[in-house]
């Protein structure tokens, strides 16, 4: 397993060994690249707890944190106590890509409907405050769990046998987008005010876990494909 920790471009960050959580001060950005070469039996593991920092970020839209190879796992918590007057990009955020396809980002288009299962990627992400999470998974057997309280977050998965769980509280907004086959999505929407959620599934043998809706905001569900099963609870 090869791990690269790339220093922040705009502000210094304190990076600890992989055996302990990575920490960053207020407003810092951490850039991460983890690669497992072909033939590697163990995946990448990344743990980061940013609850002692305000509006710290991991990755960006142009330089996402990335785990490539098989059996990747990430456990990330970000607390973003930024002012509502700030632009979203000034609040704490996460952009994470996990890829076990072996095809890179081109696999999103070329292999979305024809992927064999690999050792799964797993990601558990919590965003507290007015932050943002963009969690992307490519490949087979992926598991994504995203909890958002007051911010907004998106899960996108392409491949086979993927599972996504999204929980929204306070004035949160979020979405799940799944492309491929035999994917399953679960949502709990307790958001209020301007919050809301969207679920989009495209492919075959699509299923939903529990979708619990208790909100004054809008919830949109769009399923395109065959063999779909949807369960919604109020």
CSV table of N, CA and C in Angstrom, one decimal, residues 113-199:
chain,number,residue,atom,x,y,z
A,113,UNK,N,-22.3,-0.2,-16.2
A,113,UNK,CA,-23.2,-1.3,-16.3
A,113,UNK,C,-22.6,-2.6,-16.5
A,114,UNK,N,-21.3,-2.7,-16.4
A,114,UNK,CA,-20.6,-4.0,-16.7
A,114,UNK,C,-19.4,-4.1,-15.8
A,115,UNK,N,-19.6,-4.0,-14.5
A,115,UNK,CA,-18.5,-4.1,-13.5
A,115,UNK,C,-18.7,-5.5,-12.7
A,116,UNK,N,-17.6,-6.1,-12.6
A,116,UNK,CA,-17.5,-7.3,-11.7
A,116,UNK,C,-17.3,-6.8,-10.3
A,117,UNK,N,-17.6,-7.6,-9.3
A,117,UNK,CA,-17.5,-7.2,-7.9
A,117,UNK,C,-16.0,-7.3,-7.5
A,118,UNK,N,-15.6,-6.3,-6.7
A,118,UNK,CA,-14.2,-6.2,-6.2
A,118,UNK,C,-14.3,-6.2,-4.7
A,119,UNK,N,-13.2,-6.2,-4.0
A,119,UNK,CA,-13.2,-5.9,-2.5
A,119,UNK,C,-13.9,-4.6,-2.4
A,120,UNK,N,-14.8,-4.4,-1.5
A,120,UNK,CA,-15.6,-3.2,-1.4
A,120,UNK,C,-14.9,-2.0,-0.9
A,121,UNK,N,-15.3,-0.8,-1.3
A,121,UNK,CA,-14.9,0.4,-0.6
A,121,UNK,C,-16.0,0.7,0.5
A,122,UNK,N,-15.6,1.3,1.6
A,122,UNK,CA,-16.5,1.7,2.6
A,122,UNK,C,-16.1,3.1,3.1
A,123,UNK,N,-17.1,3.9,3.3
A,123,UNK,CA,-16.9,5.3,3.8
A,123,UNK,C,-18.0,5.7,4.7
A,124,UNK,N,-17.6,6.2,5.9
A,124,UNK,CA,-18.6,6.7,6.9
A,124,UNK,C,-18.2,8.2,7.1
A,125,UNK,N,-19.1,9.1,6.8
A,125,UNK,CA,-18.8,10.5,6.8
A,125,UNK,C,-19.9,11.2,7.7
A,126,UNK,N,-19.4,12.1,8.5
A,126,UNK,CA,-20.4,13.0,9.3
A,126,UNK,C,-20.0,14.4,9.1
A,127,UNK,N,-20.9,15.2,8.7
A,127,UNK,CA,-20.7,16.7,8.5
A,127,UNK,C,-21.6,17.4,9.5
A,128,UNK,N,-21.0,18.1,10.5
A,128,UNK,CA,-21.8,18.9,11.5
A,128,UNK,C,-21.6,20.4,11.2
A,129,UNK,N,-22.7,21.1,11.1
A,129,UNK,CA,-22.6,22.5,10.8
A,129,UNK,C,-22.8,22.8,9.3
A,130,UNK,N,-22.5,24.0,8.9
A,130,UNK,CA,-22.8,24.4,7.5
A,130,UNK,C,-21.7,23.9,6.5
A,131,UNK,N,-21.4,22.7,6.6
A,131,UNK,CA,-20.4,22.1,5.7
A,131,UNK,C,-21.0,21.3,4.5
A,132,UNK,N,-20.1,20.8,3.7
A,132,UNK,CA,-20.5,20.0,2.5
A,132,UNK,C,-19.7,18.8,2.3
A,133,UNK,N,-20.4,17.7,1.9
A,133,UNK,CA,-19.7,16.5,1.6
A,133,UNK,C,-20.1,16.0,0.2
A,134,UNK,N,-19.1,15.6,-0.6
A,134,UNK,CA,-19.3,15.1,-1.9
A,134,UNK,C,-18.5,13.7,-1.9
A,135,UNK,N,-19.3,12.6,-1.8
A,135,UNK,CA,-18.7,11.3,-1.6
A,135,UNK,C,-19.0,10.5,-2.9
A,136,UNK,N,-18.0,10.1,-3.6
A,136,UNK,CA,-18.1,9.4,-4.8
A,136,UNK,C,-17.4,8.0,-4.7
A,137,UNK,N,-18.1,7.0,-5.2
A,137,UNK,CA,-17.6,5.6,-5.2
A,137,UNK,C,-17.8,5.0,-6.5
A,138,UNK,N,-16.7,4.4,-7.1
A,138,UNK,CA,-16.8,3.7,-8.3
A,138,UNK,C,-16.4,2.2,-8.1
A,139,UNK,N,-17.1,1.3,-8.6
A,139,UNK,CA,-16.8,-0.1,-8.5
A,139,UNK,C,-17.9,-1.0,-8.0
A,140,UNK,N,-17.5,-2.1,-7.3
A,140,UNK,CA,-18.5,-3.1,-6.9
A,140,UNK,C,-18.5,-3.2,-5.4
A,141,UNK,N,-19.7,-3.5,-4.8
A,141,UNK,CA,-19.9,-3.7,-3.4
A,141,UNK,C,-19.6,-2.6,-2.5
A,142,UNK,N,-19.7,-1.4,-3.0
A,142,UNK,CA,-19.4,-0.2,-2.2
A,142,UNK,C,-20.4,0.1,-1.1
A,143,UNK,N,-20.0,0.6,0.0
A,143,UNK,CA,-20.9,1.0,1.1
A,143,UNK,C,-20.6,2.4,1.5
A,144,UNK,N,-21.6,3.3,1.5
A,144,UNK,CA,-21.4,4.7,1.8
A,144,UNK,C,-22.5,5.1,2.9
A,145,UNK,N,-22.0,5.7,3.9
A,145,UNK,CA,-22.9,6.2,5.0
A,145,UNK,C,-22.6,7.7,5.2
A,146,UNK,N,-23.6,8.6,5.0
A,146,UNK,CA,-23.3,10.0,5.2
A,146,UNK,C,-24.4,10.6,6.1
A,147,UNK,N,-23.9,11.3,7.1
A,147,UNK,CA,-24.8,11.9,8.1
A,147,UNK,C,-24.5,13.4,8.0
A,148,UNK,N,-25.6,14.2,7.8
A,148,UNK,CA,-25.4,15.7,7.6
A,148,UNK,C,-26.3,16.4,8.6
A,149,UNK,N,-25.8,17.3,9.4
A,149,UNK,CA,-26.5,18.1,10.3
A,149,UNK,C,-26.3,19.6,10.0
A,150,UNK,N,-27.2,20.2,9.3
A,150,UNK,CA,-27.2,21.6,9.0
A,150,UNK,C,-26.5,22.0,7.7
A,151,UNK,N,-25.8,21.1,7.1
A,151,UNK,CA,-25.1,21.4,5.9
A,151,UNK,C,-25.8,20.7,4.7
A,152,UNK,N,-25.0,20.3,3.7
A,152,UNK,CA,-25.5,19.5,2.6
A,152,UNK,C,-24.5,18.5,2.1
A,153,UNK,N,-25.0,17.4,1.6
A,153,UNK,CA,-24.1,16.3,1.2
A,153,UNK,C,-24.7,15.4,0.1
A,154,UNK,N,-23.8,14.9,-0.7
A,154,UNK,CA,-24.2,14.1,-1.8
A,154,UNK,C,-23.4,12.8,-1.9
A,155,UNK,N,-24.1,11.7,-2.2
A,155,UNK,CA,-23.5,10.4,-2.4
A,155,UNK,C,-23.7,10.0,-3.9
A,156,UNK,N,-22.7,9.7,-4.6
A,156,UNK,CA,-22.8,9.2,-6.0
A,156,UNK,C,-22.1,7.9,-6.1
A,157,UNK,N,-22.7,6.8,-6.6
A,157,UNK,CA,-22.1,5.5,-6.8
A,157,UNK,C,-22.4,5.0,-8.2
A,158,UNK,N,-21.4,4.4,-8.8
A,158,UNK,CA,-21.5,3.7,-10.1
A,158,UNK,C,-20.9,2.3,-10.0
A,159,UNK,N,-21.7,1.3,-10.4
A,159,UNK,CA,-21.2,-0.1,-10.3
A,159,UNK,C,-22.3,-1.0,-9.9
A,160,UNK,N,-21.9,-2.1,-9.3
A,160,UNK,CA,-22.8,-3.2,-8.9
A,160,UNK,C,-22.8,-3.4,-7.4
A,161,UNK,N,-24.0,-3.7,-6.9
A,161,UNK,CA,-24.2,-4.1,-5.5
A,161,UNK,C,-23.7,-3.0,-4.5
A,162,UNK,N,-24.0,-1.8,-4.9
A,162,UNK,CA,-23.6,-0.7,-4.0
A,162,UNK,C,-24.8,-0.4,-3.0
A,163,UNK,N,-24.4,0.1,-1.8
A,163,UNK,CA,-25.3,0.5,-0.8
A,163,UNK,C,-25.0,1.9,-0.3
A,164,UNK,N,-26.0,2.7,-0.2
A,164,UNK,CA,-25.9,4.1,0.3
A,164,UNK,C,-26.9,4.4,1.3
A,165,UNK,N,-26.5,5.1,2.4
A,165,UNK,CA,-27.4,5.5,3.5
A,165,UNK,C,-27.1,7.0,3.8
A,166,UNK,N,-28.2,7.8,3.7
A,166,UNK,CA,-28.1,9.2,3.9
A,166,UNK,C,-29.1,9.6,5.0
A,167,UNK,N,-28.5,10.3,6.0
A,167,UNK,CA,-29.4,10.8,7.1
A,167,UNK,C,-29.2,12.4,7.2
A,168,UNK,N,-30.3,13.1,7.1
A,168,UNK,CA,-30.3,14.5,7.2
A,168,UNK,C,-31.1,15.0,8.4
A,169,UNK,N,-30.5,16.0,9.1
A,169,UNK,CA,-31.1,16.6,10.2
A,169,UNK,C,-31.0,18.1,10.1
A,170,UNK,N,-31.8,18.8,10.9
A,170,UNK,CA,-31.8,20.3,11.0
A,170,UNK,C,-32.1,20.8,9.6
A,171,UNK,N,-31.4,21.9,9.1
A,171,UNK,CA,-31.7,22.4,7.8
A,171,UNK,C,-30.8,21.8,6.7
A,172,UNK,N,-30.7,20.5,6.6
A,172,UNK,CA,-29.8,19.9,5.7
A,172,UNK,C,-30.4,19.6,4.4
A,173,UNK,N,-29.6,19.5,3.4
A,173,UNK,CA,-30.0,19.1,2.0
A,173,UNK,C,-29.1,18.0,1.6
A,174,UNK,N,-29.6,17.0,0.9
A,174,UNK,CA,-28.7,15.9,0.4
A,174,UNK,C,-29.3,15.1,-0.7
A,175,UNK,N,-28.5,14.2,-1.3
A,175,UNK,CA,-28.9,13.4,-2.4
A,175,UNK,C,-28.1,12.1,-2.5
A,176,UNK,N,-28.8,11.1,-3.1
A,176,UNK,CA,-28.1,9.9,-3.5
A,176,UNK,C,-28.3,9.7,-5.0
A,177,UNK,N,-27.3,9.4,-5.8
A,177,UNK,CA,-27.4,9.1,-7.2
A,177,UNK,C,-26.6,7.8,-7.4
A,178,UNK,N,-27.4,6.8,-7.9
A,178,UNK,CA,-26.8,5.4,-8.1
A,178,UNK,C,-27.0,5.0,-9.5
A,179,UNK,N,-25.9,4.5,-10.2
A,179,UNK,CA,-26.0,4.1,-11.6
A,179,UNK,C,-25.4,2.7,-11.6
A,180,UNK,N,-26.1,1.7,-12.2
A,180,UNK,CA,-25.6,0.4,-12.3
A,180,UNK,C,-26.7,-0.6,-12.0
A,181,UNK,N,-26.3,-1.7,-11.3
A,181,UNK,CA,-27.2,-2.9,-11.1
A,181,UNK,C,-27.1,-3.3,-9.6
A,182,UNK,N,-28.3,-3.7,-9.1
A,182,UNK,CA,-28.4,-4.3,-7.8
A,182,UNK,C,-28.0,-3.4,-6.7
A,183,UNK,N,-28.3,-2.1,-6.9
A,183,UNK,CA,-27.9,-1.1,-5.9
A,183,UNK,C,-29.1,-0.9,-4.9
A,184,UNK,N,-28.8,-0.5,-3.7
A,184,UNK,CA,-29.8,-0.3,-2.7
A,184,UNK,C,-29.5,1.1,-2.0
A,185,UNK,N,-30.6,1.8,-1.7
A,185,UNK,CA,-30.4,3.2,-1.1
A,185,UNK,C,-31.4,3.3,0.1
A,186,UNK,N,-30.9,3.9,1.2
A,186,UNK,CA,-31.8,4.2,2.3
A,186,UNK,C,-31.6,5.7,2.7
A,187,UNK,N,-32.7,6.3,3.1
A,187,UNK,CA,-32.6,7.7,3.5
A,187,UNK,C,-33.5,7.9,4.8
A,188,UNK,N,-33.0,8.8,5.7
A,188,UNK,CA,-33.8,9.3,6.8
A,188,UNK,C,-33.8,10.8,6.7
A,189,UNK,N,-34.9,11.4,6.4
A,189,UNK,CA,-34.9,12.9,6.2
A,189,UNK,C,-35.7,13.5,7.3
A,190,UNK,N,-35.0,14.1,8.2
A,190,UNK,CA,-35.7,14.9,9.3
A,190,UNK,C,-35.4,16.4,9.2
A,191,UNK,N,-35.0,16.8,8.0
A,191,UNK,CA,-34.6,18.2,7.8
A,191,UNK,C,-35.8,19.1,7.9
A,192,UNK,N,-35.6,20.4,8.2
A,192,UNK,CA,-36.6,21.4,8.3
A,192,UNK,C,-36.2,22.6,7.5
A,193,UNK,N,-37.1,23.6,7.4
A,193,UNK,CA,-36.7,24.9,6.7
A,193,UNK,C,-36.4,24.7,5.3
A,194,UNK,N,-35.2,25.0,4.9
A,194,UNK,CA,-34.8,24.9,3.4
A,194,UNK,C,-34.2,23.6,3.1
A,195,UNK,N,-34.2,22.6,4.0
A,195,UNK,CA,-33.7,21.3,3.7
A,195,UNK,C,-34.5,20.5,2.7
A,196,UNK,N,-34.0,19.3,2.4
A,196,UNK,CA,-34.7,18.4,1.5
A,196,UNK,C,-33.8,17.4,1.0
A,197,UNK,N,-34.3,16.5,0.2
A,197,UNK,CA,-33.5,15.3,-0.3
A,197,UNK,C,-34.0,14.9,-1.7
A,198,UNK,N,-33.1,14.2,-2.4
A,198,UNK,CA,-33.4,13.6,-3.7
A,198,UNK,C,-32.7,12.3,-3.8
A,199,UNK,N,-33.4,11.3,-4.4
A,199,UNK,CA,-32.9,10.0,-4.6
A,199,UNK,C,-33.1,9.7,-6.1
